[in-house]
Short mmCIF file of C-alpha atoms in Angstrom, two decimals:
data_model
loop_
_atom_site.label_atom_id
_atom_site.label_comp_id
_atom_site.label_asym_id
_atom_site.label_seq_id
_atom_site.Cartn_x
_atom_site.Cartn_y
_atom_site.Cartn_z
CA MET A 1 -16.78 -24.40 90.48
CA GLY A 2 -19.68 -25.24 88.14
CA LYS A 3 -21.48 -21.88 88.69
CA THR A 4 -22.27 -19.21 86.18
CA SER A 5 -21.13 -15.62 86.60
CA GLY A 6 -23.17 -13.62 89.12
CA GLU A 7 -24.70 -16.65 90.87
CA ARG A 8 -24.49 -16.96 94.67
CA VAL A 9 -22.84 -19.95 96.40
CA SER A 10 -22.87 -21.13 100.02
CA ILE A 11 -19.42 -21.17 101.60
CA PRO A 12 -17.68 -21.94 104.90
CA VAL A 13 -17.88 -18.99 107.26
CA PHE A 14 -14.10 -18.89 107.86
CA LEU A 15 -13.54 -17.99 104.21
CA CYS A 16 -15.24 -14.67 104.90
CA TYR A 17 -12.84 -13.56 107.61
CA THR A 18 -10.42 -11.92 105.25
CA LEU A 19 -12.53 -10.40 102.46
CA PRO A 20 -15.56 -8.08 102.81
CA VAL A 21 -17.56 -9.82 100.07
CA CYS A 22 -19.88 -12.11 102.07
CA LEU A 23 -23.55 -11.67 102.90
CA SER A 24 -25.62 -13.54 105.45
CA ASN A 25 -29.16 -14.65 104.70
CA ASN A 26 -31.06 -16.51 107.42
CA GLY A 27 -27.82 -17.75 108.91
CA VAL A 28 -26.43 -19.05 105.60
CA THR A 29 -23.26 -17.32 104.47
CA THR A 30 -23.12 -16.66 100.74
CA MET A 31 -20.86 -14.95 98.26
CA HIS A 32 -21.09 -14.00 94.60
CA SER A 33 -19.63 -16.89 92.61
CA ASP A 34 -17.12 -14.60 90.86
CA SER A 35 -15.82 -13.36 94.21
CA PHE A 36 -15.78 -16.90 95.56
CA ARG A 37 -13.63 -18.07 92.66
CA VAL A 38 -11.13 -15.29 93.40
CA HIS A 39 -11.05 -16.10 97.10
CA PHE A 40 -10.89 -19.85 96.56
CA GLY A 41 -8.03 -19.25 94.15
CA ARG A 42 -6.14 -17.60 96.97
CA LEU A 43 -6.87 -20.61 99.16
CA VAL A 44 -5.49 -23.02 96.57
CA LEU A 45 -2.41 -20.85 96.06
CA LEU A 46 -1.84 -20.61 99.78
CA ILE A 47 -2.10 -24.37 100.13
CA ALA A 48 0.83 -24.73 97.79
CA LEU A 49 2.96 -22.09 99.47
CA ILE A 50 2.57 -22.00 103.25
CA GLY A 51 3.90 -25.48 103.94
CA THR A 52 7.52 -24.75 103.09
CA LEU A 53 8.10 -21.07 103.55
CA THR A 54 5.63 -20.93 100.67
CA LEU A 55 8.02 -22.81 98.43
CA LEU A 56 5.95 -26.04 98.12
CA PRO A 57 6.54 -28.83 95.60
CA PHE A 58 3.32 -28.40 93.74
CA PHE A 59 4.65 -29.20 90.33
CA LEU A 60 5.44 -32.47 88.71
CA VAL A 61 8.08 -33.53 86.25
CA ALA A 62 6.16 -36.34 84.52
CA THR A 63 7.86 -38.78 82.20
CA SER A 64 7.20 -42.22 80.79
CA ALA A 65 6.77 -45.04 83.31
CA GLN A 66 9.84 -46.82 84.60
CA GLY A 67 10.01 -49.93 86.74
CA LEU A 68 11.59 -50.23 90.15
CA PRO A 69 14.87 -52.11 90.67
CA THR A 70 14.41 -55.85 90.41
CA ASN A 71 14.79 -58.18 93.37
CA THR A 72 17.02 -60.61 91.48
CA PRO A 73 20.74 -60.71 92.28
CA ARG A 74 22.89 -58.44 90.15
CA PRO A 75 25.12 -60.21 87.61
CA THR A 76 28.82 -59.89 88.20
CA GLN A 77 30.34 -57.63 85.56
CA VAL A 78 33.39 -55.47 85.37
CA SER A 79 32.58 -51.76 85.24
CA THR A 80 34.63 -49.33 83.22
CA ARG A 81 34.38 -46.91 86.11
CA PRO A 82 36.32 -47.59 89.33
CA PRO A 83 33.86 -48.61 92.08
CA LEU A 84 33.22 -46.31 94.98
CA ALA A 85 34.75 -47.05 98.34
CA THR A 86 33.23 -49.90 100.32
CA ASN A 87 30.91 -48.82 103.10
CA THR A 88 32.85 -49.53 106.23
CA LYS A 89 29.81 -48.78 108.39
CA ALA A 90 27.75 -51.72 107.11
CA VAL A 91 27.34 -54.30 109.86
CA THR A 92 26.02 -57.80 110.19
CA PRO A 93 22.55 -57.81 111.73
CA THR A 94 22.37 -58.67 115.41
CA SER A 95 19.46 -60.00 117.37
CA ASP A 96 18.25 -56.58 118.50
CA LEU A 97 18.15 -55.11 114.99
CA PRO A 98 14.94 -55.02 112.95
CA THR A 99 14.73 -57.71 110.31
CA LEU A 100 13.58 -57.36 106.74
CA THR A 101 12.56 -61.05 106.55
CA PRO A 102 8.84 -61.62 107.23
CA SER A 103 8.09 -64.13 109.96
CA ASN A 104 6.73 -67.51 108.91
CA THR A 105 2.99 -67.89 109.09
CA LEU A 106 1.98 -70.08 112.03
CA LYS A 107 0.10 -73.27 111.27
CA PRO A 108 -3.50 -73.03 112.49
CA SER A 109 -4.29 -75.17 115.50
CA ARG A 110 -7.29 -77.46 115.51
CA THR A 111 -10.40 -76.08 117.13
CA PRO A 112 -11.39 -78.08 120.29
CA ILE A 113 -14.68 -80.00 120.03
CA PRO A 114 -17.31 -78.81 122.50
CA SER A 115 -18.85 -81.48 124.74
CA ASN A 116 -22.41 -82.70 124.17
CA THR A 117 -22.50 -81.22 120.69
CA PRO A 118 -22.17 -82.73 117.25
CA THR A 119 -18.58 -83.22 116.24
CA PHE A 120 -17.21 -81.02 113.46
CA THR A 121 -13.87 -79.68 112.27
CA HIS A 122 -13.19 -75.93 111.97
CA THR A 123 -10.14 -74.56 110.17
CA PRO A 124 -9.28 -71.02 111.29
CA ARG A 125 -8.02 -68.46 108.79
CA PRO A 126 -4.25 -68.24 108.71
CA THR A 127 -2.83 -65.00 110.01
CA SER A 128 -1.57 -62.52 107.41
CA THR A 129 2.16 -62.24 106.91
CA PRO A 130 3.35 -58.96 108.43
CA LEU A 131 5.32 -56.46 106.39
CA PRO A 132 9.00 -56.05 107.20
CA THR A 133 9.91 -53.47 109.82
CA LEU A 134 11.20 -50.19 108.40
CA VAL A 135 14.84 -49.50 109.15
CA ILE A 136 15.51 -47.55 112.34
CA GLU A 137 17.42 -44.34 111.79
CA GLY A 138 21.15 -44.89 111.64
CA THR A 139 20.92 -48.70 111.83
CA TYR A 140 22.11 -50.24 108.58
CA GLN A 141 22.08 -53.93 107.77
CA THR A 142 23.66 -55.98 105.02
CA PRO A 143 21.84 -55.04 101.77
CA VAL A 144 19.04 -57.37 100.66
CA ASN A 145 20.25 -57.23 97.05
CA THR A 146 23.84 -57.36 95.85
CA PRO A 147 24.62 -53.78 94.69
CA VAL A 148 25.72 -53.24 91.11
CA THR A 149 28.47 -51.00 92.46
CA MET A 150 30.01 -50.78 95.91
CA ILE A 151 28.13 -48.85 98.56
CA PRO A 152 29.69 -45.47 99.36
CA PRO A 153 30.35 -44.47 102.97
CA SER A 154 27.64 -42.40 104.64
CA LEU A 155 28.25 -38.65 104.61
CA PRO A 156 28.76 -36.93 107.98
CA THR A 157 26.17 -34.49 109.25
CA PRO A 158 27.01 -31.02 107.86
CA VAL A 159 27.78 -28.23 110.31
CA SER A 160 24.94 -25.71 110.53
CA SER A 161 25.07 -22.08 111.58
CA GLY A 162 22.83 -22.65 114.60
CA ASP A 163 19.94 -24.61 116.05
CA ASP A 164 17.10 -22.64 114.45
CA ILE A 165 17.22 -24.36 111.05
CA VAL A 166 14.31 -26.27 109.55
CA THR A 167 14.89 -28.71 106.69
CA ILE A 168 11.98 -29.57 104.40
CA LEU A 169 11.77 -32.12 101.61
CA LEU A 170 9.69 -31.12 98.58
CA LEU A 171 8.45 -33.96 96.40
CA GLY A 172 6.52 -34.33 93.16
CA SER A 173 5.29 -37.70 91.88
CA ASP A 174 4.94 -38.73 88.24
CA THR A 175 1.34 -39.89 88.46
CA ILE A 176 -2.10 -38.46 89.15
CA THR A 177 -3.68 -41.86 89.80
CA PRO A 178 -4.23 -42.51 93.53
CA GLY A 179 -2.45 -45.64 94.72
CA ALA A 180 -0.54 -46.18 91.50
CA THR A 181 3.14 -47.12 91.51
CA ALA A 182 5.02 -43.92 90.79
CA ARG A 183 8.46 -42.42 90.78
CA THR A 184 9.40 -39.22 92.56
CA ASP A 185 10.67 -36.98 89.80
CA VAL A 186 10.83 -33.70 91.73
CA ILE A 187 13.13 -33.75 94.75
CA ILE A 188 14.08 -30.39 96.25
CA LEU A 189 15.57 -29.77 99.67
CA LEU A 190 15.00 -26.57 101.64
CA ALA A 191 17.01 -25.33 104.61
CA ILE A 192 15.28 -22.41 106.36
CA ASP A 193 17.49 -20.48 108.78
CA ARG A 194 15.06 -18.50 110.93
CA THR A 195 17.87 -16.67 112.71
CA ALA A 196 19.64 -15.50 109.56
CA GLN A 197 16.29 -15.12 107.70
CA SER A 198 17.65 -17.08 104.75
CA VAL A 199 16.67 -20.05 102.61
CA SER A 200 18.85 -22.54 100.75
CA MET A 201 17.44 -24.74 97.99
CA MET A 202 19.04 -27.73 96.33
CA HIS A 203 17.58 -29.80 93.51
CA ILE A 204 18.44 -33.50 93.79
CA PRO A 205 18.70 -35.10 90.32
CA ARG A 206 16.21 -37.92 89.86
CA ASP A 207 18.95 -40.15 88.38
CA LEU A 208 21.23 -39.85 91.41
CA PHE A 209 22.45 -43.36 92.31
CA VAL A 210 22.27 -43.74 96.08
CA TYR A 211 22.35 -46.38 98.75
CA VAL A 212 18.85 -47.18 99.94
CA PRO A 213 19.37 -48.40 103.52
CA ASN A 214 19.05 -52.18 103.87
CA TYR A 215 18.08 -52.58 100.19
CA THR A 216 20.70 -51.82 97.52
CA MET A 217 22.03 -49.08 95.27
CA ALA A 218 19.17 -47.51 93.28
CA LYS A 219 17.98 -44.32 91.61
CA ILE A 220 16.72 -41.90 94.22
CA ASN A 221 13.44 -41.35 92.39
CA THR A 222 12.43 -44.99 93.08
CA VAL A 223 12.90 -44.84 96.86
CA VAL A 224 9.42 -43.68 97.92
CA SER A 225 7.63 -46.20 95.72
CA TYR A 226 9.88 -49.04 96.87
CA GLY A 227 9.34 -48.10 100.52
CA ASN A 228 5.56 -48.03 100.12
CA GLN A 229 5.54 -51.42 98.40
CA THR A 230 7.93 -53.07 100.85
CA TYR A 231 6.99 -51.58 104.22
CA GLY A 232 3.44 -50.38 103.65
CA LYS A 233 1.59 -47.30 102.49
CA GLY A 234 3.14 -44.07 103.78
CA GLU A 235 6.44 -45.71 104.75
CA GLY A 236 8.14 -44.63 101.53
CA ILE A 237 8.59 -41.10 102.85
CA LYS A 238 10.35 -42.46 105.93
CA LEU A 239 12.67 -44.52 103.75
CA MET A 240 13.41 -41.44 101.62
CA LYS A 241 14.36 -39.53 104.77
CA GLU A 242 16.65 -42.40 105.77
CA THR A 243 18.20 -42.40 102.30
CA LEU A 244 18.91 -38.67 102.44
CA LEU A 245 20.38 -39.02 105.93
CA TYR A 246 22.79 -41.72 104.75
CA ASN A 247 23.79 -40.22 101.40
CA LEU A 248 23.74 -36.49 102.26
CA GLY A 249 24.01 -36.43 106.03
CA VAL A 250 20.89 -34.20 106.11
CA LYS A 251 18.18 -34.97 108.65
CA VAL A 252 14.83 -33.94 107.14
CA ASP A 253 12.35 -32.34 109.55
CA PHE A 254 9.26 -32.21 107.33
CA TYR A 255 8.08 -33.12 103.85
CA ALA A 256 5.38 -31.82 101.50
CA ARG A 257 4.03 -33.27 98.26
CA VAL A 258 1.36 -32.41 95.68
CA ASP A 259 0.73 -33.27 92.02
CA PHE A 260 0.84 -31.32 88.77
CA VAL A 261 -2.96 -30.92 88.59
CA THR A 262 -2.82 -28.81 91.74
CA PHE A 263 0.08 -26.87 90.27
CA GLN A 264 -1.92 -25.86 87.20
CA GLU A 265 -4.90 -24.86 89.34
CA ILE A 266 -2.68 -22.71 91.52
CA VAL A 267 -1.26 -20.82 88.57
CA THR A 268 -4.71 -20.37 87.01
CA LYS A 269 -6.29 -19.07 90.23
CA LEU A 270 -3.35 -16.74 90.68
CA GLY A 271 -4.11 -15.17 87.32
CA GLY A 272 -0.91 -16.51 85.78
CA LEU A 273 2.66 -17.03 86.91
CA GLN A 274 4.83 -13.91 86.73
CA ILE A 275 8.33 -15.11 86.00
CA THR A 276 11.56 -13.87 84.49
CA VAL A 277 13.29 -16.20 82.03
CA ASP A 278 17.05 -15.72 81.76
CA CYS A 279 17.65 -18.50 79.22
CA GLY A 280 15.30 -18.99 76.29
CA ILE A 281 13.90 -22.45 75.68
CA GLN A 282 12.07 -24.20 72.84
CA ASP A 283 10.31 -27.53 73.03
CA TRP A 284 7.24 -29.39 71.80
CA LYS A 285 4.00 -28.30 73.43
CA LEU A 286 0.40 -29.38 72.94
CA LYS A 287 -1.53 -26.82 70.92
CA SER A 288 -4.26 -27.22 73.53
CA PRO A 289 -4.21 -29.35 76.72
CA GLU A 290 -7.44 -31.07 75.58
CA LEU A 291 -5.90 -32.52 72.40
CA ASP A 292 -4.85 -36.16 71.96
CA TYR A 293 -1.47 -36.60 73.64
CA ASN A 294 -0.51 -39.45 71.29
CA ASP A 295 -1.40 -37.67 68.02
CA PRO A 296 1.69 -35.99 66.48
CA ALA A 297 -0.61 -33.40 64.88
CA SER A 298 -1.52 -32.14 68.37
CA TRP A 299 1.99 -30.81 68.94
CA GLU A 300 3.82 -27.68 67.86
CA PRO A 301 7.20 -26.12 68.67
CA TYR A 302 6.85 -23.52 71.41
CA THR A 303 9.44 -20.89 72.31
CA LEU A 304 9.83 -18.89 75.50
CA ASN A 305 12.44 -16.19 74.99
CA ILE A 306 14.54 -14.33 77.55
CA GLY A 307 12.35 -11.71 79.22
CA LYS A 308 9.52 -11.25 81.70
CA HIS A 309 6.43 -13.37 81.10
CA VAL A 310 3.03 -14.22 82.57
CA LEU A 311 2.35 -17.94 82.04
CA ASP A 312 -0.99 -19.73 82.24
CA GLY A 313 -1.24 -22.97 84.20
CA TYR A 314 -0.48 -25.36 81.35
CA THR A 315 2.40 -23.28 79.98
CA ALA A 316 3.90 -23.00 83.46
CA LEU A 317 3.72 -26.80 83.73
CA TRP A 318 5.37 -27.09 80.32
CA TYR A 319 8.15 -24.77 81.51
CA VAL A 320 9.01 -26.85 84.58
CA ARG A 321 8.71 -30.19 82.75
CA SER A 322 10.58 -29.47 79.52
CA ARG A 323 13.94 -31.19 79.08
CA VAL A 324 13.99 -32.41 75.46
CA THR A 325 16.31 -29.56 74.46
CA SER A 326 17.98 -29.09 77.85
CA ASP A 327 18.49 -31.65 80.63
CA ASP A 328 17.28 -32.65 84.07
CA LEU A 329 19.73 -30.31 85.84
CA ASP A 330 18.46 -27.30 83.92
CA ARG A 331 14.91 -28.43 84.57
CA GLY A 332 15.70 -28.46 88.28
CA ARG A 333 16.98 -24.88 87.97
CA ARG A 334 13.67 -23.82 86.40
CA GLN A 335 11.66 -25.63 89.06
CA ILE A 336 13.42 -23.68 91.80
CA GLU A 337 12.94 -20.40 89.94
CA VAL A 338 9.22 -21.08 89.68
CA LEU A 339 9.06 -21.77 93.43
CA LYS A 340 10.72 -18.45 94.13
CA ALA A 341 8.39 -16.62 91.74
CA MET A 342 5.31 -18.10 93.42
CA TRP A 343 6.64 -17.22 96.88
CA ARG A 344 7.07 -13.62 95.71
CA GLN A 345 3.54 -13.44 94.33
CA ALA A 346 2.10 -14.91 97.52
CA ARG A 347 4.00 -12.39 99.61
CA ASP A 348 3.03 -9.45 97.42
CA ASN A 349 -0.65 -10.53 97.49
CA GLY A 350 -0.71 -10.68 101.29
CA LEU A 351 -1.56 -14.39 101.46
CA PHE A 352 0.52 -15.10 104.56
CA ALA A 353 -1.94 -13.24 106.78
CA GLN A 354 -4.58 -15.85 105.91
CA VAL A 355 -2.70 -18.94 107.06
CA ALA A 356 -4.65 -19.72 110.24
CA SER A 357 -8.10 -19.38 108.67
CA LEU A 358 -7.27 -21.37 105.53
CA TRP A 359 -5.24 -24.16 107.08
CA PRO A 360 -8.20 -26.53 107.87
CA ASP A 361 -8.89 -26.91 104.16
CA ALA A 362 -5.24 -26.79 103.15
CA GLU A 363 -4.23 -29.82 105.19
CA LYS A 364 -6.92 -31.91 103.48
CA LEU A 365 -5.35 -31.31 100.08
CA VAL A 366 -1.60 -31.30 100.76
CA ASP A 367 0.30 -34.45 101.65
CA THR A 368 2.55 -33.24 104.47
CA ASP A 369 3.53 -34.03 108.04
CA MET A 370 3.53 -30.33 108.98
CA THR A 371 0.96 -28.98 111.44
CA LEU A 372 -0.54 -25.52 111.74
CA PRO A 373 1.90 -24.52 114.53
CA ASP A 374 4.76 -25.65 112.27
CA ILE A 375 3.42 -23.47 109.45
CA LEU A 376 2.84 -20.45 111.67
CA GLY A 377 6.42 -20.73 112.89
CA LEU A 378 7.63 -20.14 109.32
CA VAL A 379 5.35 -17.22 108.42
CA PRO A 380 7.62 -14.52 109.97
CA SER A 381 10.50 -15.75 107.83
CA ALA A 382 8.29 -15.83 104.73
CA LEU A 383 7.43 -12.19 105.31
CA ALA A 384 10.89 -10.96 106.29
CA ILE A 385 13.19 -12.71 103.84
CA ASN A 386 14.79 -10.75 101.01
CA PRO A 387 15.31 -12.27 97.54
CA ASP A 388 19.10 -12.07 97.87
CA LYS A 389 18.83 -14.28 100.98
CA ILE A 390 17.44 -17.16 98.93
CA GLN A 391 20.26 -19.23 97.53
CA ARG A 392 20.31 -22.08 95.05
CA ILE A 393 23.04 -24.70 95.38
CA ASN A 394 24.05 -25.44 91.81
CA LEU A 395 25.14 -29.00 91.10
CA SER A 396 26.88 -29.95 87.88
CA GLN A 397 27.89 -33.09 86.05
CA GLY A 398 31.62 -33.66 86.21
CA THR A 399 31.99 -31.63 89.40
CA HIS A 400 29.48 -33.21 91.78
CA PHE A 401 28.75 -36.49 90.00
CA ASP A 402 29.77 -38.58 87.03
CA SER A 403 27.44 -40.15 84.49
CA TRP A 404 27.46 -43.94 84.47
CA TYR A 405 25.50 -46.88 83.08
CA THR A 406 24.62 -49.75 85.40
CA ALA A 407 26.11 -53.12 84.49
CA ASP A 408 22.87 -55.08 84.94
CA THR A 409 20.24 -53.05 83.06
CA GLY A 410 22.32 -50.38 81.35
CA SER A 411 20.37 -47.64 83.11
CA PHE A 412 21.78 -44.11 83.06
CA VAL A 413 22.63 -42.82 86.54
CA PHE A 414 24.67 -40.15 88.32
CA LEU A 415 27.34 -41.43 90.72
CA PRO A 416 28.17 -38.80 93.38
CA LYS A 417 31.73 -37.53 93.73
CA LEU A 418 31.82 -37.59 97.49
CA ASP A 419 34.27 -34.77 98.24
CA ALA A 420 32.48 -32.22 96.03
CA TRP A 421 29.08 -33.50 97.11
CA GLN A 422 29.97 -33.03 100.78
CA ILE A 423 31.04 -29.42 100.13
CA ALA A 424 27.76 -28.69 98.33
CA VAL A 425 25.72 -30.13 101.18
CA GLN A 426 27.74 -28.13 103.71
CA ASN A 427 27.06 -24.91 101.79
CA PHE A 428 23.39 -25.85 101.66
CA MET A 429 23.24 -25.81 105.45
CA LEU A 430 24.90 -22.39 105.79
CA PRO A 431 23.36 -18.93 105.25
CA PRO A 432 24.06 -17.54 101.77
CA SER A 433 26.44 -14.80 102.90
CA THR A 434 29.00 -17.28 104.19
CA ASN A 435 29.61 -19.07 100.91
CA ARG A 436 28.84 -16.69 98.04
CA LEU A 437 31.04 -14.07 96.36
CA GLY A 438 33.99 -14.93 98.57
CA GLY A 439 32.67 -12.78 101.42
CA GLU A 440 32.25 -9.69 99.24
CA SER A 441 29.03 -7.68 99.59
CA PRO A 442 28.87 -5.35 96.59
CA THR A 443 26.01 -3.11 95.52
CA VAL A 444 24.82 -3.21 91.92
CA GLU A 445 22.66 -0.89 89.83
CA VAL A 446 20.84 -2.32 86.79
CA GLY A 447 19.04 -0.42 84.07
CA ALA A 448 17.61 -1.00 80.60
CA ALA A 449 16.03 1.24 78.01
CA PRO A 450 12.23 0.82 77.65
CA SER A 451 12.66 -1.25 74.47
CA MET A 452 14.80 -3.92 76.16
CA ASP A 453 11.95 -6.32 77.09
CA ASN A 454 12.46 -5.92 80.85
CA PHE A 455 16.00 -7.27 80.63
CA ASP A 456 16.86 -5.26 83.74
CA GLU A 457 14.30 -7.20 85.81
CA VAL A 458 15.50 -10.49 84.39
CA VAL A 459 19.11 -9.70 85.32
CA ALA A 460 18.12 -8.43 88.78
CA ASP A 461 16.41 -11.77 89.48
CA ARG A 462 19.38 -13.66 88.10
CA LEU A 463 21.87 -11.71 90.24
CA SER A 464 19.83 -12.16 93.41
CA TRP A 465 20.59 -15.90 93.18
CA GLU A 466 24.28 -15.03 93.34
CA GLY A 467 23.83 -12.89 96.45
CA PHE A 468 23.97 -9.42 94.89
CA ASN A 469 22.09 -6.50 96.40
CA VAL A 470 20.51 -5.03 93.26
CA SER A 471 18.75 -1.70 92.78
CA MET A 472 16.83 -0.75 89.63
CA LEU A 473 17.55 2.37 87.59
CA PRO A 474 14.63 4.25 85.94
CA PRO A 475 14.34 3.10 82.29
CA ASP A 476 14.11 6.66 81.00
CA THR A 477 17.59 7.39 82.43
CA ILE A 478 19.23 4.65 80.35
CA ALA A 479 20.21 5.27 76.74
CA ARG A 480 19.60 2.50 74.24
CA ARG A 481 22.77 0.50 73.66
CA ASP A 482 23.84 -1.99 71.03
CA TYR A 483 25.35 -4.28 73.64
CA THR A 484 25.46 -4.74 77.42
CA VAL A 485 28.01 -2.70 79.40
CA LEU A 486 29.28 -3.32 82.92
CA TYR A 487 30.87 -0.41 84.83
CA ASP A 488 33.30 -1.35 87.60
CA TYR A 489 33.75 1.49 90.13
CA THR A 490 35.70 -0.61 92.66
CA GLY A 491 39.15 -0.39 91.10
CA GLY A 492 39.36 -4.17 91.04
CA SER A 493 38.80 -4.59 94.79
CA TYR A 494 35.87 -7.01 94.26
CA PRO A 495 37.33 -9.61 91.85
CA ASN A 496 34.95 -12.42 92.82
CA SER A 497 31.94 -10.18 92.27
CA LEU A 498 33.25 -8.96 88.93
CA HIS A 499 33.74 -12.53 87.73
CA ALA A 500 30.24 -13.53 88.91
CA LEU A 501 28.69 -10.53 87.13
CA MET A 502 30.45 -11.28 83.87
CA LYS A 503 29.34 -14.91 84.03
CA ALA A 504 25.71 -14.01 84.80
CA LEU A 505 25.59 -11.41 82.03
CA ARG A 506 27.45 -13.71 79.62
CA ILE A 507 29.86 -10.96 78.61
CA SER A 508 33.62 -10.77 78.01
CA GLU A 509 36.21 -8.33 79.36
CA ALA A 510 35.60 -6.16 76.29
CA SER A 511 32.20 -5.20 77.78
CA VAL A 512 33.67 -4.16 81.15
CA ILE A 513 34.56 -0.49 81.70
CA SER A 514 36.73 0.22 84.73
CA LYS A 515 36.10 3.61 86.39
CA PRO A 516 37.51 3.58 89.96
CA ASP A 517 35.56 6.00 92.15
CA PRO A 518 36.25 6.31 95.91
CA ASN A 519 33.05 8.36 96.29
CA ARG A 520 30.84 5.89 94.46
CA THR A 521 27.26 5.26 95.54
CA SER A 522 27.29 1.83 93.87
CA ASP A 523 30.08 -0.65 93.23
CA PHE A 524 28.86 -1.78 89.80
CA ARG A 525 26.47 -0.41 87.19
CA ILE A 526 24.92 -2.49 84.41
CA GLU A 527 23.26 -1.05 81.31
CA MET A 528 21.51 -3.73 79.28
CA GLY A 529 21.75 -4.17 75.54
CA PRO A 530 19.78 -6.31 73.05
CA ASP A 531 22.63 -8.84 72.87
CA TYR A 532 21.49 -10.26 76.21
CA GLY A 533 18.28 -11.53 74.60
CA SER A 534 20.21 -14.01 72.44
CA SER A 535 22.91 -14.94 74.96
CA CYS A 536 21.33 -18.25 76.02
CA PHE A 537 18.86 -20.49 74.19
CA TYR A 538 17.88 -24.17 74.17
CA GLY A 539 16.44 -24.79 70.71
CA LEU A 540 15.01 -27.78 68.88
CA PRO A 541 17.22 -29.27 66.16
CA GLU A 542 15.77 -29.13 62.66
CA ASP A 543 13.44 -31.97 61.62
CA THR A 544 12.98 -33.12 65.21
CA PRO A 545 9.76 -35.16 65.55
CA PRO A 546 7.22 -34.16 68.22
CA THR A 547 8.18 -35.46 71.64
CA PRO A 548 5.90 -35.18 74.70
CA GLU A 549 7.23 -32.56 77.07
CA GLY A 550 9.17 -33.82 80.03
CA SER A 551 10.17 -37.08 78.35
#
C-alpha cells in the first residue's frame, strides 16, 4: 500500500461497513494503515472467491510461449493412430449462415464538385475491413483449415439432475502483459447444483485436441487467443464456450479469469494458504522471487512433503505450476485442491457476508460476465455446502484420452476417447452421491498420534474427494503405530468403499483388519502410521539441471 505501520489512510466508506476500525474526521473516513491492509486483503481474497462459489481461477500455470495453429493447409500424412470418426453434423454453409470471409472493401466514389467553386479532387478514406462474424451457437460450417485428423462428432448434452445447475468456466492465462497473445493454461469447469448443494469440478488438460467450430482441430489452450485475434477482443471467450459445447456438450453459463499476480496477492493477504498435501513433490524453485529467472544459480531444489502446510504466495504459485517431476494432469489435481482450500478459508473467515459491499471494487479487477445478483445467488450454496459434496472428476491418460503427435508440427496432444469422455462429462453434471462409491454411504473415523504430522487431516481431506463422511478421532486416543491400519466393521458389505479406502491410503490387504460389528458406530476406522508419509512422492532425478517451474 506504500504506507508505514501506524499511519492513517483515507478509504471508501463502504469498506467500513463490516469492521469496527474506522474513524471519521471532518467527513473523511480513515483507518489505521495496518488495519486497512488486513481489510483490503479480505477484499482481494473475496474477489478471487465469490465469482464461482468462491472457487475462482486466480492462479496461472505459466510456461514458455507457444504459437497458435498456422493458417496454412495441413500436409497430407498417414497417422499411426486411426483417425476419429468423421463429423456427420458438419454442413455446407448456406446463405443465411454467418460467413468467416471478410467482405471486400468498396472502392471509394469520387466526390462531386461543388458549383461556383474551384475544382479539386478529394479521395475519401476506404472503409475498414470488418472482422468475421463469430459462429452462432450450434451452427457449424466447413472448417477454414484442413484438420490434421478427422473432426469427431459433437457430444450430446449430458443429462442433469434438475434445472437449478449453474456451470462456470474458470480460466488462467499464461501472461501478465495486457493485450499480449497468450494461451489459456488453466481450464477448470464447475457445475454448481443449488438444489443438491453440491459442486463438481473437472480440469480440462491444456493439450486436449478439440474441434474449434468453423476453424480446425487445435489445442484447447489456444482457443481464446485465436478467437480474440480472429473475431475481435473479448470474442475468444465466446469461441471457447462454443468449443466446449461442441466437444463436451456442456453449455457454459458464466466465466471468470484472473492472473497469477492476483493469486499471489490473495494468498499473501490471507496470511498464507492452509493446505494438506497428500503426495509429496520436489521441483526447482527460485531461492527468492526477486532473483534472475534466467540465472541457474538462482534456483534450488524444493520439497513439499506429505502433511499439512501453510504456503506463502510464491510457494503456493510454485505448487500449482510445478510439473517438471509430475505432469499436467497431476498439476490440474493440485489446482483444484488449492481452489477447495481457499474456499474453505474464505468460508471459515466469514468473507461471504461481505459480498454486496465489496462487489463494486471486485468487478473492476476480475474478468467475468457475472453480475452481483448472479454472485448473491451462489452465496447460500457457498455457505451450506459440505466438503464431501465437492467432487473432482478425475481424467486419466489411456482411459479418457490417448497421447498423439500431430502429423504437421509434431506437437504433443491428447485425443479424447469419446465413450469414456462422455461418461466423465455425464458424471460431472450429476451430484456426487449418484456416481461415487457405487451408491454406498459409509462413515469413517480417522485418527493419528500427535507425532504423525497431521496425517489424519491429510487423509480426511483426501477421502472427502471420494465422497466419504469423515470424523476425526482425538490424537491422544490413538497409539503410535509403525504402519497404517484400516479396520472394517461392515463384514464386507461395503466392497466399493473398502476398495476406495485402500487406494486412497495406498495400503494392501495386509493392512486391513476385518471386525464385523452389527452395533458399530462407524463403518471404518483408520489409524495412521508413518508409512503414509512416504507413500507418494514426485522427486527430481539426480543431476537434473535447474528448470523453471511450470515448464
